[in-house]
Each structure stands twice: as C-alpha cells, then as structure tokens.
mmCIF file with all atom_site columns, C-alpha atoms and ligand atoms in Angstrom:
data_model
loop_
_atom_site.group_PDB
_atom_site.id
_atom_site.type_symbol
_atom_site.label_atom_id
_atom_site.label_alt_id
_atom_site.label_comp_id
_atom_site.label_asym_id
_atom_site.label_entity_id
_atom_site.label_seq_id
_atom_site.pdbx_PDB_ins_code
_atom_site.Cartn_x
_atom_site.Cartn_y
_atom_site.Cartn_z
_atom_site.occupancy
_atom_site.B_iso_or_equiv
_atom_site.pdbx_formal_charge
_atom_site.auth_seq_id
_atom_site.auth_comp_id
_atom_site.auth_asym_id
_atom_site.auth_atom_id
_atom_site.pdbx_PDB_model_num
ATOM   1   C CA . MET A 1 1   ? 120.942 100.452 258.928 1.00 0.00 ? 1   MET A CA 1
ATOM   2   C CA . LYS A 1 2   ? 121.397 96.689  259.245 1.00 0.00 ? 2   LYS A CA 1
ATOM   3   C CA . LYS A 1 3   ? 123.911 95.247  261.691 1.00 0.00 ? 3   LYS A CA 1
ATOM   4   C CA . ILE A 1 4   ? 126.189 92.886  259.785 1.00 0.00 ? 4   ILE A CA 1
ATOM   5   C CA . ALA A 1 5   ? 128.671 90.344  261.141 1.00 0.00 ? 5   ALA A CA 1
ATOM   6   C CA . ILE A 1 6   ? 131.358 88.717  258.998 1.00 0.00 ? 6   ILE A CA 1
ATOM   7   C CA . LEU A 1 7   ? 132.632 85.179  259.506 1.00 0.00 ? 7   LEU A CA 1
ATOM   8   C CA . LEU A 1 8   ? 135.841 84.187  257.771 1.00 0.00 ? 8   LEU A CA 1
ATOM   9   C CA . SER A 1 9   ? 138.574 81.555  257.854 1.00 0.00 ? 9   SER A CA 1
ATOM   10  C CA . GLY A 1 10  ? 141.213 82.892  255.472 1.00 0.00 ? 10  GLY A CA 1
ATOM   11  C CA . ARG A 1 11  ? 142.524 85.873  253.537 1.00 0.00 ? 11  ARG A CA 1
ATOM   12  C CA . GLY A 1 12  ? 139.230 87.773  253.636 1.00 0.00 ? 12  GLY A CA 1
ATOM   13  C CA . SER A 1 13  ? 139.174 89.471  250.237 1.00 0.00 ? 13  SER A CA 1
ATOM   14  C CA . ASN A 1 14  ? 135.368 89.220  250.089 1.00 0.00 ? 14  ASN A CA 1
ATOM   15  C CA . PHE A 1 15  ? 135.162 90.752  253.561 1.00 0.00 ? 15  PHE A CA 1
ATOM   16  C CA . MET A 1 16  ? 137.328 93.637  252.304 1.00 0.00 ? 16  MET A CA 1
ATOM   17  C CA . ALA A 1 17  ? 135.062 94.157  249.296 1.00 0.00 ? 17  ALA A CA 1
ATOM   18  C CA . LEU A 1 18  ? 132.004 94.302  251.562 1.00 0.00 ? 18  LEU A CA 1
ATOM   19  C CA . SER A 1 19  ? 133.772 96.646  253.958 1.00 0.00 ? 19  SER A CA 1
ATOM   20  C CA . ASP A 1 20  ? 134.837 98.947  251.076 1.00 0.00 ? 20  ASP A CA 1
ATOM   21  C CA . HIS A 1 21  ? 131.279 99.185  249.746 1.00 0.00 ? 21  HIS A CA 1
ATOM   22  C CA . ILE A 1 22  ? 129.876 99.880  253.206 1.00 0.00 ? 22  ILE A CA 1
ATOM   23  C CA . GLN A 1 23  ? 132.498 102.583 253.789 1.00 0.00 ? 23  GLN A CA 1
ATOM   24  C CA . ALA A 1 24  ? 131.570 104.110 250.441 1.00 0.00 ? 24  ALA A CA 1
ATOM   25  C CA . GLY A 1 25  ? 127.923 104.283 251.528 1.00 0.00 ? 25  GLY A CA 1
ATOM   26  C CA . ARG A 1 26  ? 126.709 101.841 248.872 1.00 0.00 ? 26  ARG A CA 1
ATOM   27  C CA . ILE A 1 27  ? 125.269 99.396  251.426 1.00 0.00 ? 27  ILE A CA 1
ATOM   28  C CA . ASP A 1 28  ? 122.895 100.525 254.157 1.00 0.00 ? 28  ASP A CA 1
ATOM   29  C CA . GLY A 1 29  ? 124.645 98.543  256.857 1.00 0.00 ? 29  GLY A CA 1
ATOM   30  C CA . LYS A 1 30  ? 127.270 98.577  259.544 1.00 0.00 ? 30  LYS A CA 1
ATOM   31  C CA . ILE A 1 31  ? 129.805 95.836  260.350 1.00 0.00 ? 31  ILE A CA 1
ATOM   32  C CA . VAL A 1 32  ? 129.378 95.057  264.043 1.00 0.00 ? 32  VAL A CA 1
ATOM   33  C CA . GLY A 1 33  ? 132.037 92.371  264.228 1.00 0.00 ? 33  GLY A CA 1
ATOM   34  C CA . VAL A 1 34  ? 134.367 90.063  262.340 1.00 0.00 ? 34  VAL A CA 1
ATOM   35  C CA . LEU A 1 35  ? 134.895 86.538  263.628 1.00 0.00 ? 35  LEU A CA 1
ATOM   36  C CA . SER A 1 36  ? 137.286 83.792  262.587 1.00 0.00 ? 36  SER A CA 1
ATOM   37  C CA . ASN A 1 37  ? 137.452 80.135  263.513 1.00 0.00 ? 37  ASN A CA 1
ATOM   38  C CA . ILE A 1 38  ? 141.132 80.079  262.491 1.00 0.00 ? 38  ILE A CA 1
ATOM   39  C CA . PRO A 1 39  ? 143.594 81.824  264.819 1.00 0.00 ? 39  PRO A CA 1
ATOM   40  C CA . GLY A 1 40  ? 145.833 84.173  262.847 1.00 0.00 ? 40  GLY A CA 1
ATOM   41  C CA . ALA A 1 41  ? 143.610 84.286  259.730 1.00 0.00 ? 41  ALA A CA 1
ATOM   42  C CA . ALA A 1 42  ? 144.889 87.072  257.455 1.00 0.00 ? 42  ALA A CA 1
ATOM   43  C CA . GLY A 1 43  ? 141.368 88.460  257.057 1.00 0.00 ? 43  GLY A CA 1
ATOM   44  C CA . LEU A 1 44  ? 141.095 88.981  260.794 1.00 0.00 ? 44  LEU A CA 1
ATOM   45  C CA . ALA A 1 45  ? 144.331 90.993  260.924 1.00 0.00 ? 45  ALA A CA 1
ATOM   46  C CA . GLU A 1 46  ? 142.946 93.192  258.144 1.00 0.00 ? 46  GLU A CA 1
ATOM   47  C CA . ALA A 1 47  ? 139.690 93.598  260.095 1.00 0.00 ? 47  ALA A CA 1
ATOM   48  C CA . GLU A 1 48  ? 141.684 94.775  263.106 1.00 0.00 ? 48  GLU A CA 1
ATOM   49  C CA . ARG A 1 49  ? 143.643 97.172  260.925 1.00 0.00 ? 49  ARG A CA 1
ATOM   50  C CA . ARG A 1 50  ? 140.336 98.612  259.736 1.00 0.00 ? 50  ARG A CA 1
ATOM   51  C CA . GLY A 1 51  ? 139.242 99.097  263.323 1.00 0.00 ? 51  GLY A CA 1
ATOM   52  C CA . TYR A 1 52  ? 136.484 96.503  263.484 1.00 0.00 ? 52  TYR A CA 1
ATOM   53  C CA . PHE A 1 53  ? 135.583 94.566  266.595 1.00 0.00 ? 53  PHE A CA 1
ATOM   54  C CA . THR A 1 54  ? 137.130 91.119  266.087 1.00 0.00 ? 54  THR A CA 1
ATOM   55  C CA . ARG A 1 55  ? 136.966 87.757  267.754 1.00 0.00 ? 55  ARG A CA 1
ATOM   56  C CA . THR A 1 56  ? 138.590 84.363  267.270 1.00 0.00 ? 56  THR A CA 1
ATOM   57  C CA . ILE A 1 57  ? 136.742 81.244  268.354 1.00 0.00 ? 57  ILE A CA 1
ATOM   58  C CA . PRO A 1 58  ? 138.892 78.259  267.344 1.00 0.00 ? 58  PRO A CA 1
ATOM   59  C CA . SER A 1 59  ? 136.856 75.401  265.905 1.00 0.00 ? 59  SER A CA 1
ATOM   60  C CA . LEU A 1 60  ? 139.632 72.802  265.843 1.00 0.00 ? 60  LEU A CA 1
ATOM   61  C CA . GLY A 1 61  ? 138.782 69.855  268.043 1.00 0.00 ? 61  GLY A CA 1
ATOM   62  C CA . ARG A 1 62  ? 135.439 71.340  269.140 1.00 0.00 ? 62  ARG A CA 1
ATOM   63  C CA . LYS A 1 63  ? 132.081 69.630  268.753 1.00 0.00 ? 63  LYS A CA 1
ATOM   64  C CA . ARG A 1 64  ? 130.093 71.376  266.015 1.00 0.00 ? 64  ARG A CA 1
ATOM   65  C CA . HIS A 1 65  ? 127.208 72.067  268.358 1.00 0.00 ? 65  HIS A CA 1
ATOM   66  C CA . ASP A 1 66  ? 129.424 73.658  271.058 1.00 0.00 ? 66  ASP A CA 1
ATOM   67  C CA . PHE A 1 67  ? 131.313 75.793  268.578 1.00 0.00 ? 67  PHE A CA 1
ATOM   68  C CA . ASP A 1 68  ? 128.163 76.953  266.807 1.00 0.00 ? 68  ASP A CA 1
ATOM   69  C CA . ARG A 1 69  ? 126.454 77.812  270.087 1.00 0.00 ? 69  ARG A CA 1
ATOM   70  C CA . GLU A 1 70  ? 129.380 79.995  271.136 1.00 0.00 ? 70  GLU A CA 1
ATOM   71  C CA . VAL A 1 71  ? 129.422 81.756  267.771 1.00 0.00 ? 71  VAL A CA 1
ATOM   72  C CA . VAL A 1 72  ? 125.644 82.340  267.890 1.00 0.00 ? 72  VAL A CA 1
ATOM   73  C CA . GLU A 1 73  ? 125.944 83.816  271.386 1.00 0.00 ? 73  GLU A CA 1
ATOM   74  C CA . TRP A 1 74  ? 128.690 86.162  270.200 1.00 0.00 ? 74  TRP A CA 1
ATOM   75  C CA . LEU A 1 75  ? 126.616 87.191  267.169 1.00 0.00 ? 75  LEU A CA 1
ATOM   76  C CA . GLN A 1 76  ? 123.571 87.822  269.332 1.00 0.00 ? 76  GLN A CA 1
ATOM   77  C CA . GLY A 1 77  ? 125.721 89.818  271.749 1.00 0.00 ? 77  GLY A CA 1
ATOM   78  C CA . GLN A 1 78  ? 126.555 92.116  268.817 1.00 0.00 ? 78  GLN A CA 1
ATOM   79  C CA . GLN A 1 79  ? 122.829 92.439  267.955 1.00 0.00 ? 79  GLN A CA 1
ATOM   80  C CA . THR A 1 80  ? 123.662 90.940  264.566 1.00 0.00 ? 80  THR A CA 1
ATOM   81  C CA . GLU A 1 81  ? 120.885 91.039  261.973 1.00 0.00 ? 81  GLU A CA 1
ATOM   82  C CA . ILE A 1 82  ? 122.750 89.696  258.948 1.00 0.00 ? 82  ILE A CA 1
ATOM   83  C CA . VAL A 1 83  ? 125.593 87.174  258.926 1.00 0.00 ? 83  VAL A CA 1
ATOM   84  C CA . CYS A 1 84  ? 127.916 87.162  255.922 1.00 0.00 ? 84  CYS A CA 1
ATOM   85  C CA . LEU A 1 85  ? 130.055 84.072  255.475 1.00 0.00 ? 85  LEU A CA 1
ATOM   86  C CA . ALA A 1 86  ? 133.146 85.189  253.597 1.00 0.00 ? 86  ALA A CA 1
ATOM   87  C CA . GLY A 1 87  ? 135.356 82.176  253.038 1.00 0.00 ? 87  GLY A CA 1
ATOM   88  C CA . PHE A 1 88  ? 134.122 80.629  256.296 1.00 0.00 ? 88  PHE A CA 1
ATOM   89  C CA . MET A 1 89  ? 135.013 76.981  255.796 1.00 0.00 ? 89  MET A CA 1
ATOM   90  C CA . ARG A 1 90  ? 132.361 75.352  257.936 1.00 0.00 ? 90  ARG A CA 1
ATOM   91  C CA . LEU A 1 91  ? 128.941 73.807  257.569 1.00 0.00 ? 91  LEU A CA 1
ATOM   92  C CA . LEU A 1 92  ? 126.423 75.403  259.939 1.00 0.00 ? 92  LEU A CA 1
ATOM   93  C CA . SER A 1 93  ? 124.299 73.300  262.289 1.00 0.00 ? 93  SER A CA 1
ATOM   94  C CA . PRO A 1 94  ? 120.482 73.723  262.448 1.00 0.00 ? 94  PRO A CA 1
ATOM   95  C CA . LEU A 1 95  ? 120.945 75.534  265.770 1.00 0.00 ? 95  LEU A CA 1
ATOM   96  C CA . PHE A 1 96  ? 122.933 78.251  263.965 1.00 0.00 ? 96  PHE A CA 1
ATOM   97  C CA . VAL A 1 97  ? 120.666 78.483  260.924 1.00 0.00 ? 97  VAL A CA 1
ATOM   98  C CA . GLU A 1 98  ? 117.518 78.691  263.034 1.00 0.00 ? 98  GLU A CA 1
ATOM   99  C CA . ALA A 1 99  ? 118.979 81.521  265.126 1.00 0.00 ? 99  ALA A CA 1
ATOM   100 C CA . PHE A 1 100 ? 119.186 83.711  261.980 1.00 0.00 ? 100 PHE A CA 1
ATOM   101 C CA . PRO A 1 101 ? 116.306 82.722  259.685 1.00 0.00 ? 101 PRO A CA 1
ATOM   102 C CA . ASN A 1 102 ? 116.879 83.859  256.090 1.00 0.00 ? 102 ASN A CA 1
ATOM   103 C CA . SER A 1 103 ? 119.628 86.146  257.337 1.00 0.00 ? 103 SER A CA 1
ATOM   104 C CA . ILE A 1 104 ? 122.831 84.207  256.635 1.00 0.00 ? 104 ILE A CA 1
ATOM   105 C CA . LEU A 1 105 ? 124.547 84.802  253.300 1.00 0.00 ? 105 LEU A CA 1
ATOM   106 C CA . ASN A 1 106 ? 127.376 82.959  251.587 1.00 0.00 ? 106 ASN A CA 1
ATOM   107 C CA . ILE A 1 107 ? 129.351 83.321  248.381 1.00 0.00 ? 107 ILE A CA 1
ATOM   108 C CA . HIS A 1 108 ? 130.402 80.255  246.418 1.00 0.00 ? 108 HIS A CA 1
ATOM   109 C CA . PRO A 1 109 ? 132.701 80.222  243.357 1.00 0.00 ? 109 PRO A CA 1
ATOM   110 C CA . SER A 1 110 ? 130.422 78.309  240.969 1.00 0.00 ? 110 SER A CA 1
ATOM   111 C CA . LEU A 1 111 ? 127.015 78.684  239.386 1.00 0.00 ? 111 LEU A CA 1
ATOM   112 C CA . LEU A 1 112 ? 125.121 76.571  241.913 1.00 0.00 ? 112 LEU A CA 1
ATOM   113 C CA . PRO A 1 113 ? 123.778 73.923  241.916 1.00 0.00 ? 113 PRO A CA 1
ATOM   114 C CA . ALA A 1 114 ? 126.800 72.989  239.769 1.00 0.00 ? 114 ALA A CA 1
ATOM   115 C CA . PHE A 1 115 ? 130.048 72.245  241.588 1.00 0.00 ? 115 PHE A CA 1
ATOM   116 C CA . PRO A 1 116 ? 129.208 72.630  245.286 1.00 0.00 ? 116 PRO A CA 1
ATOM   117 C CA . GLY A 1 117 ? 131.892 71.988  247.893 1.00 0.00 ? 117 GLY A CA 1
ATOM   118 C CA . LEU A 1 118 ? 135.624 72.550  247.831 1.00 0.00 ? 118 LEU A CA 1
ATOM   119 C CA . HIS A 1 119 ? 137.729 73.551  244.796 1.00 0.00 ? 119 HIS A CA 1
ATOM   120 C CA . ALA A 1 120 ? 134.726 74.639  242.733 1.00 0.00 ? 120 ALA A CA 1
ATOM   121 C CA . GLN A 1 121 ? 136.907 76.319  240.098 1.00 0.00 ? 121 GLN A CA 1
ATOM   122 C CA . ARG A 1 122 ? 138.975 73.143  239.673 1.00 0.00 ? 122 ARG A CA 1
ATOM   123 C CA . GLN A 1 123 ? 135.775 71.085  239.451 1.00 0.00 ? 123 GLN A CA 1
ATOM   124 C CA . ALA A 1 124 ? 134.439 73.330  236.660 1.00 0.00 ? 124 ALA A CA 1
ATOM   125 C CA . LEU A 1 125 ? 137.720 73.146  234.720 1.00 0.00 ? 125 LEU A CA 1
ATOM   126 C CA . GLU A 1 126 ? 137.995 69.388  235.046 1.00 0.00 ? 126 GLU A CA 1
ATOM   127 C CA . TRP A 1 127 ? 134.383 68.924  234.008 1.00 0.00 ? 127 TRP A CA 1
ATOM   128 C CA . GLY A 1 128 ? 135.051 70.908  230.851 1.00 0.00 ? 128 GLY A CA 1
ATOM   129 C CA . ALA A 1 129 ? 132.423 73.565  231.564 1.00 0.00 ? 129 ALA A CA 1
ATOM   130 C CA . ARG A 1 130 ? 132.656 76.585  229.244 1.00 0.00 ? 130 ARG A CA 1
ATOM   131 C CA . ILE A 1 131 ? 130.951 78.957  231.648 1.00 0.00 ? 131 ILE A CA 1
ATOM   132 C CA . THR A 1 132 ? 131.124 79.045  235.418 1.00 0.00 ? 132 THR A CA 1
ATOM   133 C CA . GLY A 1 133 ? 130.614 81.877  237.876 1.00 0.00 ? 133 GLY A CA 1
ATOM   134 C CA . CYS A 1 134 ? 129.804 82.792  241.429 1.00 0.00 ? 134 CYS A CA 1
ATOM   135 C CA . THR A 1 135 ? 126.661 82.550  243.505 1.00 0.00 ? 135 THR A CA 1
ATOM   136 C CA . VAL A 1 136 ? 125.519 84.564  246.513 1.00 0.00 ? 136 VAL A CA 1
ATOM   137 C CA . HIS A 1 137 ? 122.901 82.550  248.360 1.00 0.00 ? 137 HIS A CA 1
ATOM   138 C CA . PHE A 1 138 ? 121.101 82.190  251.649 1.00 0.00 ? 138 PHE A CA 1
ATOM   139 C CA . VAL A 1 139 ? 122.545 79.524  253.901 1.00 0.00 ? 139 VAL A CA 1
ATOM   140 C CA . ASP A 1 140 ? 120.698 76.497  255.195 1.00 0.00 ? 140 ASP A CA 1
ATOM   141 C CA . GLU A 1 141 ? 121.993 73.330  256.884 1.00 0.00 ? 141 GLU A CA 1
ATOM   142 C CA . LYS A 1 142 ? 122.957 71.726  253.585 1.00 0.00 ? 142 LYS A CA 1
ATOM   143 C CA . LEU A 1 143 ? 126.205 72.536  251.806 1.00 0.00 ? 143 LEU A CA 1
ATOM   144 C CA . ASP A 1 144 ? 125.934 75.388  249.246 1.00 0.00 ? 144 ASP A CA 1
ATOM   145 C CA . HIS A 1 145 ? 122.210 74.782  249.047 1.00 0.00 ? 145 HIS A CA 1
ATOM   146 C CA . GLY A 1 146 ? 119.967 77.721  250.121 1.00 0.00 ? 146 GLY A CA 1
ATOM   147 C CA . PRO A 1 147 ? 117.965 80.094  247.856 1.00 0.00 ? 147 PRO A CA 1
ATOM   148 C CA . ILE A 1 148 ? 120.055 81.937  245.267 1.00 0.00 ? 148 ILE A CA 1
ATOM   149 C CA . ILE A 1 149 ? 120.165 85.729  245.618 1.00 0.00 ? 149 ILE A CA 1
ATOM   150 C CA . LEU A 1 150 ? 122.475 86.619  242.742 1.00 0.00 ? 150 LEU A CA 1
ATOM   151 C CA . GLN A 1 151 ? 124.837 84.994  240.255 1.00 0.00 ? 151 GLN A CA 1
ATOM   152 C CA . LYS A 1 152 ? 127.532 86.306  237.919 1.00 0.00 ? 152 LYS A CA 1
ATOM   153 C CA . SER A 1 153 ? 129.004 84.272  235.105 1.00 0.00 ? 153 SER A CA 1
ATOM   154 C CA . VAL A 1 154 ? 132.674 83.815  234.253 1.00 0.00 ? 154 VAL A CA 1
ATOM   155 C CA . PRO A 1 155 ? 133.729 82.219  230.936 1.00 0.00 ? 155 PRO A CA 1
ATOM   156 C CA . ILE A 1 156 ? 136.321 79.462  231.054 1.00 0.00 ? 156 ILE A CA 1
ATOM   157 C CA . LEU A 1 157 ? 139.131 80.083  228.559 1.00 0.00 ? 157 LEU A CA 1
ATOM   158 C CA . ASP A 1 158 ? 141.133 77.395  226.762 1.00 0.00 ? 158 ASP A CA 1
ATOM   159 C CA . ASP A 1 159 ? 144.345 78.350  228.522 1.00 0.00 ? 159 ASP A CA 1
ATOM   160 C CA . ASP A 1 160 ? 142.794 78.770  231.977 1.00 0.00 ? 160 ASP A CA 1
ATOM   161 C CA . THR A 1 161 ? 144.439 77.195  234.984 1.00 0.00 ? 161 THR A CA 1
ATOM   162 C CA . GLU A 1 162 ? 142.814 76.905  238.383 1.00 0.00 ? 162 GLU A CA 1
ATOM   163 C CA . GLU A 1 163 ? 144.776 80.015  239.388 1.00 0.00 ? 163 GLU A CA 1
ATOM   164 C CA . SER A 1 164 ? 143.836 82.192  236.407 1.00 0.00 ? 164 SER A CA 1
ATOM   165 C CA . LEU A 1 165 ? 140.183 81.165  236.617 1.00 0.00 ? 165 LEU A CA 1
ATOM   166 C CA . SER A 1 166 ? 140.114 81.796  240.378 1.00 0.00 ? 166 SER A CA 1
ATOM   167 C CA . ARG A 1 167 ? 141.612 85.259  239.814 1.00 0.00 ? 167 ARG A CA 1
ATOM   168 C CA . ARG A 1 168 ? 138.920 86.257  237.298 1.00 0.00 ? 168 ARG A CA 1
ATOM   169 C CA . MET A 1 169 ? 136.276 84.622  239.487 1.00 0.00 ? 169 MET A CA 1
ATOM   170 C CA . LEU A 1 170 ? 137.362 86.720  242.457 1.00 0.00 ? 170 LEU A CA 1
ATOM   171 C CA . GLU A 1 171 ? 136.836 89.945  240.491 1.00 0.00 ? 171 GLU A CA 1
ATOM   172 C CA . GLN A 1 172 ? 133.214 88.911  239.945 1.00 0.00 ? 172 GLN A CA 1
ATOM   173 C CA . GLU A 1 173 ? 132.814 87.776  243.563 1.00 0.00 ? 173 GLU A CA 1
ATOM   174 C CA . HIS A 1 174 ? 133.900 91.220  244.731 1.00 0.00 ? 174 HIS A CA 1
ATOM   175 C CA . LEU A 1 175 ? 131.094 92.750  242.650 1.00 0.00 ? 175 LEU A CA 1
ATOM   176 C CA . ALA A 1 176 ? 128.438 90.127  243.361 1.00 0.00 ? 176 ALA A CA 1
ATOM   177 C CA . TYR A 1 177 ? 128.653 89.972  247.148 1.00 0.00 ? 177 TYR A CA 1
ATOM   178 C CA . PRO A 1 178 ? 128.327 93.738  247.784 1.00 0.00 ? 178 PRO A CA 1
ATOM   179 C CA . GLU A 1 179 ? 125.528 93.946  245.212 1.00 0.00 ? 179 GLU A CA 1
ATOM   180 C CA . ALA A 1 180 ? 123.596 91.155  246.933 1.00 0.00 ? 180 ALA A CA 1
ATOM   181 C CA . LEU A 1 181 ? 124.188 92.554  250.408 1.00 0.00 ? 181 LEU A CA 1
ATOM   182 C CA . ALA A 1 182 ? 122.991 95.984  249.279 1.00 0.00 ? 182 ALA A CA 1
ATOM   183 C CA . GLU A 1 183 ? 119.736 94.404  248.110 1.00 0.00 ? 183 GLU A CA 1
ATOM   184 C CA . ILE A 1 184 ? 119.313 92.501  251.368 1.00 0.00 ? 184 ILE A CA 1
ATOM   185 C CA . CYS A 1 185 ? 119.996 95.589  253.482 1.00 0.00 ? 185 CYS A CA 1
ATOM   186 C CA . ALA A 1 186 ? 117.461 97.542  251.439 1.00 0.00 ? 186 ALA A CA 1
ATOM   187 C CA . ASP A 1 187 ? 114.864 94.784  252.090 1.00 0.00 ? 187 ASP A CA 1
ATOM   188 C CA . ARG A 1 188 ? 114.460 94.292  248.349 1.00 0.00 ? 188 ARG A CA 1
ATOM   189 C CA . ILE A 1 189 ? 114.438 90.479  248.418 1.00 0.00 ? 189 ILE A CA 1
ATOM   190 C CA . ARG A 1 190 ? 111.394 88.331  249.067 1.00 0.00 ? 190 ARG A CA 1
ATOM   191 C CA . ILE A 1 191 ? 111.781 84.541  249.121 1.00 0.00 ? 191 ILE A CA 1
ATOM   192 C CA . GLN A 1 192 ? 109.013 82.572  247.432 1.00 0.00 ? 192 GLN A CA 1
ATOM   193 C CA . ASN A 1 193 ? 109.676 78.855  247.705 1.00 0.00 ? 193 ASN A CA 1
ATOM   194 C CA . ARG A 1 194 ? 113.318 78.815  246.570 1.00 0.00 ? 194 ARG A CA 1
ATOM   195 C CA . ARG A 1 195 ? 113.103 81.953  244.439 1.00 0.00 ? 195 ARG A CA 1
ATOM   196 C CA . CYS A 1 196 ? 114.475 85.302  245.575 1.00 0.00 ? 196 CYS A CA 1
ATOM   197 C CA . LEU A 1 197 ? 112.155 87.867  244.006 1.00 0.00 ? 197 LEU A CA 1
ATOM   198 C CA . ARG A 1 198 ? 112.774 91.631  243.934 1.00 0.00 ? 198 ARG A CA 1
ATOM   199 C CA . VAL A 1 199 ? 110.187 93.829  245.613 1.00 0.00 ? 199 VAL A CA 1
HETATM 200 C C1 . GRF B 2 .   ? 136.088 82.664  247.779 1.00 0.00 ? 201 GRF B C1 1
HETATM 201 O O1 . GRF B 2 .   ? 136.435 82.080  246.561 1.00 0.00 ? 201 GRF B O1 1
HETATM 202 C C2 . GRF B 2 .   ? 134.664 82.353  248.126 1.00 0.00 ? 201 GRF B C2 1
HETATM 203 O O2 . GRF B 2 .   ? 133.839 82.248  247.008 1.00 0.00 ? 201 GRF B O2 1
HETATM 204 C C3 . GRF B 2 .   ? 134.779 81.019  248.812 1.00 0.00 ? 201 GRF B C3 1
HETATM 205 O O3 . GRF B 2 .   ? 135.971 81.090  249.548 1.00 0.00 ? 201 GRF B O3 1
HETATM 206 C C4 . GRF B 2 .   ? 136.841 82.051  248.954 1.00 0.00 ? 201 GRF B C4 1
HETATM 207 C C5 . GRF B 2 .   ? 137.148 83.051  250.018 1.00 0.00 ? 201 GRF B C5 1
HETATM 208 O O4 . GRF B 2 .   ? 138.089 84.006  249.605 1.00 0.00 ? 201 GRF B O4 1
HETATM 209 N N1 . GRF B 2 .   ? 133.616 80.768  249.643 1.00 0.00 ? 201 GRF B N1 1
HETATM 210 P P1 . GRF B 2 .   ? 138.384 85.278  250.496 1.00 0.00 ? 201 GRF B P1 1
HETATM 211 O O5 . GRF B 2 .   ? 138.835 84.765  251.866 1.00 0.00 ? 201 GRF B O5 1
HETATM 212 O O6 . GRF B 2 .   ? 137.115 86.078  250.594 1.00 0.00 ? 201 GRF B O6 1
HETATM 213 O O7 . GRF B 2 .   ? 139.474 86.004  249.784 1.00 0.00 ? 201 GRF B O7 1
#
C-alpha cells in the first residue's frame, strides 16, 4: 500500500475524488497527509473533516528554495512515496523534484502540451479548439511538462462559457486522477523516454 501525500492550494475537489476512491478500496494507497501553502484553503478544512493529518506551510513571501525544503522535509517525515498535486498552484524546484523521482503527479485541465499554465479552459475556448480535456502527468521542474500518464477528452460546445466548460472538465478530472493514481499504486506504469507504458 503506497503512502500518498496531497498538496493543494484551493477547494480540493480533486483531493476529495482521490480520497473517495481510496476509501472505496479502488486505489492501493493510503493518504498520509494533506498540505496547503494557503492558510484557510477550503480543501484543507475538508481534509481535517475527513480525519487526515494536515499541515499548512505558507508560501507567501518565502524564497522558493526555503519553502520547498520545508515541504520536502514534511513529506519525508510522513514517509511519503507518492505526491499528488491537486490544485497546488506552485512550480516545484529541482530540489523538490529530485527528492521524489518519478513520484510526483499533477492534473492539468487541458490536453497537454496544448494550453499549459493558468486558465487552461479559457485558453482552449479563446483559441477555438473543438476538443480539450485533462491530463494527469508526472511533474518535473518545467511547468505542466512531465511524462503524460493519462488523458481524457472533453468536447467544447458552441454555447460553452469558461464556467460550463470547467464544470464538465472537472467531472472528467475526477475520473482521470483516481484512475491514474490506481495505476501508479499498482506499479503498472513504466516510463520509456517520455512515454508511460503499461506493464
Ligand atoms: C483543477 O482544475 C486542476 O486541474 C487544476 O486546478 C484545479 C484544482 O481544482 N490543476 P480542485 O482544487 O481540485 O477543485
């Protein structure tokens, strides 16, 4: 059973989806802690309500290196094996990435490499894309860049707004992230160059 830590900055709906699937026994893992860089993040309150071990390490005004080192120490203290970024709005430094090689996951609301960065749904709409989606990927030091584990597509409808598209996107995110984490926890993924192959 893999020891999983969750890092979040906001409402934490992806965290909740992961937690639900773990509780239901669909992922061979255990959440050992939930950390936020934003004091009072709604996702952290929900984590407390669910009885998880939580921690806030504010990032505001801190040097990236100092903040990341403190987070890594906390993760190591929890014997973390897999780190799931769930709406964690920070780029990780090499120090962080190297502490957890091929063990940090993120979900991004576009079909990468299209539309990296903030407001990915808005970017897809404004570009006029007809299909977008979400991507679960390994994390490296570059933004939304590491090997892709799993993607799910979402069509863009003529009357979509950023809100309606984000709502339908989130439904797919809540399926994609648990599915990817289940595969990781079952050691089913082998990385060859940038490709995540199933074993
Ligand atoms: C999601 O859209 C996720 O793809 C992106 O940030 C958002 C987080 O939402 N990385 P939530 O906090 O999990 O509800």
